[in-house]
Structures are given as C-alpha cells and as structure tokens.
Coordinates of C-alpha atoms in Angstrom, one line a residue:
M18 CA 3.3 -4.5 7.2
R19 CA 2.3 -7.6 5.1
T20 CA 4.2 -10.9 4.7
P21 CA 5.1 -12.5 1.6
P22 CA 3.0 -15.7 0.6
G23 CA 4.3 -18.8 2.4
D24 CA 5.9 -16.7 5.2
I25 CA 4.0 -17.5 8.2
G26 CA 4.7 -16.0 11.6
I27 CA 4.8 -11.8 10.6
A28 CA 2.2 -9.8 11.2
I29 CA -0.1 -8.5 8.1
R30 CA -0.7 -5.8 9.9
T31 CA -2.6 -2.8 8.6
L32 CA -4.0 -1.0 11.3
N33 CA -1.9 1.7 13.4
P34 CA -0.2 0.1 16.6
V35 CA -1.9 2.5 18.9
T36 CA -5.2 0.9 17.1
W37 CA -4.0 -2.5 18.4
M38 CA -2.8 -1.3 21.9
I39 CA -7.0 0.1 22.5
W40 CA -8.1 -2.9 21.2
A41 CA -6.1 -5.0 23.6
G42 CA -6.6 -2.9 26.4
S43 CA -10.3 -3.0 25.5
A44 CA -10.9 -6.6 25.2
G45 CA -8.4 -7.2 28.0
C46 CA -10.6 -5.3 30.6
V47 CA -13.7 -6.6 29.3
A48 CA -12.7 -9.7 29.8
L49 CA -11.7 -9.2 33.5
L50 CA -14.6 -7.1 34.2
A51 CA -17.4 -9.9 32.7
R52 CA -17.2 -13.2 34.3
N53 CA -20.0 -14.5 32.4
P54 CA -19.0 -17.7 30.0
F55 CA -20.8 -16.9 27.3
Y56 CA -19.1 -13.2 27.1
L57 CA -15.7 -14.8 27.9
L58 CA -16.0 -16.9 25.2
L59 CA -17.1 -14.2 22.9
I60 CA -14.1 -12.6 23.8
A61 CA -11.7 -16.0 23.2
A62 CA -13.2 -16.2 20.0
A63 CA -12.5 -12.2 19.0
G64 CA -8.6 -12.8 19.8
V65 CA -8.1 -16.3 17.6
A66 CA -10.4 -14.0 14.7
V67 CA -8.3 -11.2 14.9
R68 CA -5.1 -13.2 14.9
W69 CA -6.2 -15.2 12.4
R70 CA -7.1 -12.4 10.1
A71 CA -3.7 -10.2 11.2
T72 CA -1.1 -13.3 10.7
G73 CA -2.4 -15.3 8.7
Q74 CA -1.7 -18.2 11.0
R75 CA -4.8 -20.8 11.5
P76 CA -5.7 -22.0 15.0
T77 CA -4.1 -25.0 15.6
A78 CA -4.3 -28.1 18.0
G79 CA -1.6 -26.7 20.4
T80 CA -3.1 -23.3 20.9
L81 CA -6.5 -25.2 22.0
R82 CA -4.3 -28.0 24.5
L83 CA -2.8 -24.7 25.8
L84 CA -6.4 -23.1 26.7
L85 CA -8.0 -26.1 27.7
G86 CA -4.4 -26.3 30.0
L87 CA -5.1 -23.2 31.3
M88 CA -8.8 -24.1 32.4
A89 CA -7.7 -27.1 33.5
F90 CA -5.5 -26.0 36.4
P91 CA -8.0 -23.7 38.0
T92 CA -11.0 -25.8 37.5
L93 CA -9.3 -28.6 39.6
L94 CA -8.0 -26.4 42.0
N95 CA -11.0 -24.8 43.5
F96 CA -12.9 -28.4 42.8
V97 CA -10.4 -29.9 45.0
F98 CA -10.1 -27.3 47.8
S99 CA -13.3 -25.3 48.1
R100 CA -16.1 -27.1 49.6
A101 CA -18.7 -24.3 48.9
G102 CA -21.8 -25.0 47.3
Q103 CA -25.2 -26.6 47.5
T104 CA -25.0 -29.3 44.5
V105 CA -23.1 -32.6 46.3
I106 CA -21.0 -34.3 43.6
F107 CA -19.6 -37.0 45.3
E108 CA -17.6 -36.8 49.4
F109 CA -14.9 -38.5 50.8
P110 CA -15.0 -39.3 54.5
L111 CA -11.3 -38.5 55.0
R112 CA -9.8 -35.6 57.1
W113 CA -7.7 -33.5 54.9
I114 CA -8.7 -34.3 51.3
G115 CA -12.5 -35.1 52.2
G116 CA -15.6 -33.6 52.6
P117 CA -18.1 -32.4 49.8
Y118 CA -17.1 -32.0 46.3
T119 CA -19.7 -29.5 44.5
L120 CA -20.7 -28.6 41.0
E121 CA -20.7 -24.9 41.9
A122 CA -16.7 -25.2 43.1
L123 CA -16.2 -26.6 39.7
L124 CA -18.3 -24.2 38.0
F125 CA -16.3 -21.2 39.7
G126 CA -12.6 -22.6 39.1
A127 CA -13.8 -23.4 35.2
I128 CA -15.4 -19.8 34.7
A129 CA -11.7 -18.8 36.2
G130 CA -9.9 -20.8 34.0
L131 CA -11.7 -19.4 31.1
Q132 CA -11.2 -16.0 32.2
L133 CA -7.6 -16.7 32.0
A134 CA -7.9 -18.1 29.1
S135 CA -9.5 -15.5 26.8
L136 CA -7.1 -12.8 28.1
L137 CA -4.2 -14.9 27.7
Q138 CA -5.4 -15.4 23.6
V139 CA -6.0 -11.5 23.3
M140 CA -2.4 -11.0 24.7
M141 CA -1.0 -13.6 22.7
T142 CA -2.6 -11.9 19.6
F143 CA -1.4 -8.7 20.9
S144 CA 1.7 -9.7 21.1
L145 CA 2.3 -10.7 17.4
L146 CA 1.2 -7.7 15.8
L147 CA 3.1 -5.4 18.0
S148 CA 6.7 -5.7 18.1
P149 CA 8.7 -3.9 21.4
T150 CA 9.8 -1.2 19.2
D151 CA 6.2 0.1 18.7
L152 CA 5.5 0.0 22.6
L153 CA 9.0 1.9 23.2
R154 CA 7.9 4.6 20.5
R155 CA 4.7 5.3 22.7
M156 CA 6.8 5.7 26.1
P157 CA 7.2 9.1 27.4
A158 CA 10.6 10.5 26.1
G159 CA 11.6 10.6 30.0
L160 CA 11.4 6.6 30.2
T161 CA 13.6 5.8 27.3
P162 CA 15.9 4.0 29.3
A163 CA 13.8 2.1 31.1
G164 CA 11.7 1.0 27.6
I165 CA 15.2 0.0 26.2
I166 CA 16.1 -1.9 28.9
A167 CA 12.6 -3.7 29.0
S168 CA 12.8 -4.1 25.3
I169 CA 16.0 -5.8 25.3
A170 CA 14.9 -8.0 28.3
M171 CA 11.5 -9.1 26.1
N172 CA 13.9 -9.6 23.1
F173 CA 16.1 -11.7 24.9
A174 CA 14.2 -15.2 25.2
P175 CA 13.3 -15.4 21.2
Q176 CA 17.0 -14.3 20.7
A177 CA 18.1 -17.4 22.6
R178 CA 15.5 -19.3 20.9
R179 CA 16.8 -18.4 17.5
S180 CA 20.4 -18.9 18.3
F181 CA 19.4 -22.5 19.5
D182 CA 17.7 -23.7 16.7
A183 CA 20.9 -21.7 14.2
V184 CA 23.2 -24.2 16.4
R185 CA 20.7 -27.3 16.1
E186 CA 20.8 -27.0 12.4
S187 CA 24.4 -26.3 11.8
Q188 CA 24.8 -29.5 13.4
Q189 CA 22.0 -31.5 12.3
V190 CA 23.9 -30.2 8.5
R191 CA 27.1 -31.8 9.9
G192 CA 25.5 -34.8 10.5
H193 CA 25.7 -34.5 14.5
S194 CA 22.9 -35.7 16.7
P195 CA 23.2 -35.0 20.5
R196 CA 22.7 -38.4 22.3
G197 CA 23.1 -37.1 26.2
F198 CA 24.5 -34.9 28.4
R199 CA 28.1 -35.2 27.2
D200 CA 26.9 -33.4 23.9
L201 CA 25.5 -30.6 25.9
R202 CA 28.7 -28.6 25.9
G203 CA 28.7 -28.8 22.1
I204 CA 25.2 -26.7 22.3
V205 CA 25.6 -24.6 25.2
T206 CA 29.3 -23.5 24.3
P207 CA 28.0 -21.9 20.6
L208 CA 25.1 -20.9 22.2
V209 CA 27.0 -18.7 24.9
I210 CA 29.2 -17.3 22.2
L211 CA 26.4 -16.0 20.1
S212 CA 24.7 -14.2 23.3
L213 CA 27.9 -12.5 24.3
E214 CA 28.2 -11.3 20.5
S215 CA 24.7 -10.2 20.6
A216 CA 25.2 -8.3 23.9
M217 CA 28.3 -6.5 22.4
T218 CA 26.3 -5.3 19.4
V219 CA 23.4 -4.1 21.2
G220 CA 26.2 -2.1 23.7
E221 CA 28.0 -0.8 20.9
G222 CA 24.9 0.7 19.0
L223 CA 23.1 2.2 22.5
A224 CA 27.0 3.6 23.1
T225 CA 27.1 5.1 19.1
R226 CA 23.3 6.5 20.0
G227 CA 24.6 8.1 23.5
W228 CA 23.1 5.8 26.0
G229 CA 24.1 7.0 29.8
A230 CA 23.2 11.0 29.0
E231 CA 22.1 12.6 31.9
G232 CA 18.4 13.0 32.7
P233 CA 16.0 15.9 33.5
Q234 CA 18.4 19.1 35.4
G235 CA 17.5 22.1 36.8
R236 CA 14.0 23.2 37.2
P237 CA 12.4 19.5 35.6
R238 CA 14.2 17.8 38.1
V239 CA 12.6 19.4 41.1
A240 CA 9.4 18.8 39.4
A241 CA 9.7 15.5 38.8
W242 CA 10.6 14.9 42.3
V243 CA 7.7 17.5 43.5
G244 CA 5.6 15.0 41.7
A245 CA 7.1 12.1 42.8
G246 CA 6.7 13.2 46.3
L247 CA 2.7 14.4 46.1
F248 CA 2.3 10.9 44.2
A249 CA 3.7 9.2 47.5
L250 CA 2.1 11.8 49.8
G251 CA -1.3 10.8 48.1
V252 CA -0.8 7.1 48.6
F253 CA 0.1 7.7 52.5
V254 CA -3.1 10.0 53.3
W255 CA -5.0 7.1 51.3
W256 CA -3.5 4.5 53.7
L257 CA -3.9 7.0 57.2
A258 CA -7.1 8.1 56.4
P259 CA -9.4 5.9 54.1
S260 CA -12.5 8.5 54.6
R261 CA -9.9 11.2 52.9
V262 CA -10.0 9.2 49.7
W263 CA -10.7 12.1 47.5
I264 CA -7.9 14.2 49.2
A265 CA -5.6 11.5 48.3
A266 CA -6.5 10.7 44.9
G267 CA -6.2 14.9 44.3
L268 CA -3.0 14.6 45.5
A269 CA -1.8 11.5 43.7
A270 CA -3.0 12.8 40.5
V271 CA -1.5 16.1 40.4
G272 CA 1.6 14.3 41.2
A273 CA 1.3 11.7 38.7
A274 CA 0.5 14.6 36.1
L275 CA 3.2 16.6 36.9
L276 CA 5.5 13.9 36.8
L277 CA 4.6 12.6 33.0
A278 CA 4.8 16.1 32.3
V279 CA 8.2 16.1 32.8
L280 CA 9.2 12.6 31.7
A281 CA 6.9 13.2 28.4
R282 CA 9.6 16.2 27.3
G283 CA 12.8 14.2 28.3
G284 CA 14.1 14.4 24.8
T285 CA 13.1 14.3 21.3
R286 CA 12.4 11.5 18.5
S287 CA 12.7 11.0 14.8
R288 CA 11.0 8.6 12.5
Y289 CA 12.5 7.2 9.2
R290 CA 9.1 6.3 8.4
P291 CA 5.8 8.0 9.9
E292 CA 2.9 5.9 10.9
T293 CA -0.4 6.8 9.3
W294 CA -3.8 7.1 10.5
K295 CA -7.0 5.8 8.5
R296 CA -11.0 5.7 9.0
A297 CA -10.8 2.2 10.0
D298 CA -8.3 2.9 13.1
T299 CA -11.0 5.9 14.1
L300 CA -14.1 3.1 13.2
V301 CA -11.8 0.5 15.5
V302 CA -10.9 2.7 18.4
G303 CA -14.3 4.1 18.8
T304 CA -16.1 0.6 18.8
C305 CA -13.6 -0.8 21.4
L306 CA -13.8 2.0 23.9
G307 CA -17.7 2.4 23.4
V308 CA -17.3 -1.3 23.8
L309 CA -16.2 -0.8 27.2
A310 CA -17.3 2.3 28.4
A311 CA -21.2 0.3 27.8
V312 CA -19.4 -2.7 29.9
I313 CA -18.7 -0.5 32.8
V314 CA -22.0 1.0 32.6
L315 CA -23.6 -2.0 32.7
L316 CA -21.3 -3.4 35.5
A317 CA -22.3 -0.4 37.5
L318 CA -26.2 -0.6 37.2
V319 CA -27.1 -4.5 36.2
P320 CA -23.9 -6.7 37.1
A321 CA -25.9 -9.7 37.0
L322 CA -26.2 -9.2 33.4
L323 CA -21.9 -9.7 33.0
T324 CA -21.1 -11.9 35.9
Y325 CA -22.1 -15.4 36.8
E326 CA -21.9 -16.7 40.2
P327 CA -22.6 -20.3 40.9
Y328 CA -22.8 -20.2 44.3
P329 CA -24.7 -21.0 46.6
R330 CA -26.7 -23.5 43.7
A331 CA -25.5 -23.4 40.7
V332 CA -28.4 -22.0 37.5
W333 CA -27.6 -21.6 34.1
P334 CA -25.7 -18.6 33.2
V335 CA -27.9 -15.5 31.7
F336 CA -27.2 -14.5 28.3
S337 CA -28.5 -10.9 27.1
W338 CA -28.3 -11.2 22.6
P339 CA -27.7 -7.0 23.0
V340 CA -24.8 -7.6 25.1
G341 CA -23.4 -10.5 23.2
L342 CA -24.0 -8.6 20.1
G343 CA -21.6 -5.6 21.6
V344 CA -19.0 -7.7 22.9
A345 CA -18.9 -9.5 19.9
L346 CA -18.1 -5.8 18.2
L347 CA -14.3 -6.6 19.2
C348 CA -13.5 -8.7 16.1
L349 CA -14.2 -6.1 13.9
P350 CA -10.3 -5.7 13.4
A351 CA -11.0 -8.9 11.6
V352 CA -13.2 -7.3 9.3
V353 CA -11.9 -4.1 8.5
M354 CA -8.2 -4.9 7.9
G355 CA -7.5 -4.1 4.6
H356 CA -10.1 -1.4 3.9
D357 CA -9.8 2.2 4.2

C-alpha cells in the first residue's frame, strides 16, 4: 500500500500485516524486558526510523515533546516520593515532603519514563501501519462479533475528530468563527447529527451482513464451555495451591487450546485482495523473533547485561556492543521495505 506524492498520513506499507504484528510484539517485549537506557534509546530510534520509512512522516517537535513529557512525569514522581539511594542531591527538613532527594531515585524514574516512551513510540508506529480491519482478520472466527465491536470503538475517536474538522472547515468557509460558549451549539449539533448518521450506516451494514447470527451450537458449544471450565479450573488450582503450578498450567493450557479451537472454526471468511508474503517478510520475522529469543536467554543467564539498577549507588550503565547491535536489528523493516 503506497501513497501518492504529497499525501502524508497514510502508510506506505510494503510488508505483510503479520510481519508488522510480530515486529511490534518483539520490539515491545524487548522494551519491557530491557531496562538499560542505551538499549531503550535504540528501540525508540527503531520505532522512529520504521515510522519515517513506512509513512514518510519525519519526526516533529511535537513527537519529541510528547516523549519528553512521558519521561518527565515518572521521573518527577519517583524523585519526589522515593527516598532510596545514597547519592543525596538536597534535603528538606519538612515533615511531609522533606527528606533526602537522591540521584538514584531520579535515574530510576527517568529509566521508567524512557521505557514507557520507547514502548509508546513502537505502538504509535504500529497503529499507523495497521488498520483495525487488519487486526480483525487475524482474530478467530468465533470472536468476530467482539472484534467488530472493538473495531468500531477504535474508529470512534478518529471519526469524531474528522467530523469535527469538517464542521469547523464548513463554518470557516461561511465566514463564521466561534467566539464563546454561545456558539458551541453550532458545533455540537452537527457533530451529533453526523455521529448518528454514521451509527445508522454502520448498523445497516451490520444488519445486511447478518449481524446477530447464532454462535456455535451442539457439540462445539459444549466443547467451548468445557474449555472455559478447564481454564478457570487451572487458574483456581494455581490460586489454591501455588506449589502445583504444573498441574494448573496443564489444565489452563488444555482449556485455552480447546476454547481457541472452537472459536477458530466459528465461520468462514473471504478476501477480495489476498495478502502476499515476501522474502522480506520472512527475513524480518526471523530477525525479530531471534532478537526476542536472545534477549530472553540473556535475561535468564546474564540479567545484569540487559537491566540497569541505580540503587543503592548510581553507576554508569553497562553497554555491550553485541547486544546493542542485536537490538538495532529491530530497524530492519526500514531497510528491507520496497525490496523483495
């Protein structure tokens, strides 16, 4: 999917939607597992590079302010309320807000903010590259009604924003500019009317396509209830006897597999335009899964290589060039897009 020149905001997507899902999932998991600021910066840079290459949108000052704002909130929150750490910056002799304000608390909050900002950057890129329809096609057929409801909910805010922009543009063409709360009715009334018309259109389309058809009946229905019961039993066993974790995990896994099997056979689907799978998709998927697997193995064997803990005394974070190059491979979609 490409955009005409000058049309910014629509993804120039040249990879399969499943590839983008695996890329976003792998990058998001790495961002959650690695608490090293150097690796988190690499993940954020990967999100920016892929977004720039896939959509043609250059990073703006607004995006930078958003990420800095996300970093500032947990940094200040942890700095104000945490008293742990040995490197005291200053100290207040007050009862409620007094005590030592430490460098370690500031660094811990900054790393948490950087982790949140890098994860958000990946998710922002993911939301631009995939539409709710792409996600709906990957859901089990038995969950199609829930997927349609989620798709409508995801489209509500963008559609309301487009309707608001259309109303404001039509008013400006007519030379009308709102001056206060009295003119708010001129915006709210057409906005509500447009929303109702859109809801009617969606409802007619769902009714035409047989919305409200019955779900699984007979044996599939019984199997679905059995799967849900086994999953609930596994959770209950784990809560009642944590030492029997393997029994609980087995029951939950069997129940989840049975439930997913029933839901996956809930109906048939047709596609007007089949999606292709290219060699670039295979390369990106293999690389992302490899990076995620390597991070999990390193976290189990050498956790200090991926995490940074400023407590009790702040030291310089450890940076490993092999690990850094591996995390930088998450930029691969920006390189292979447009090549087969």
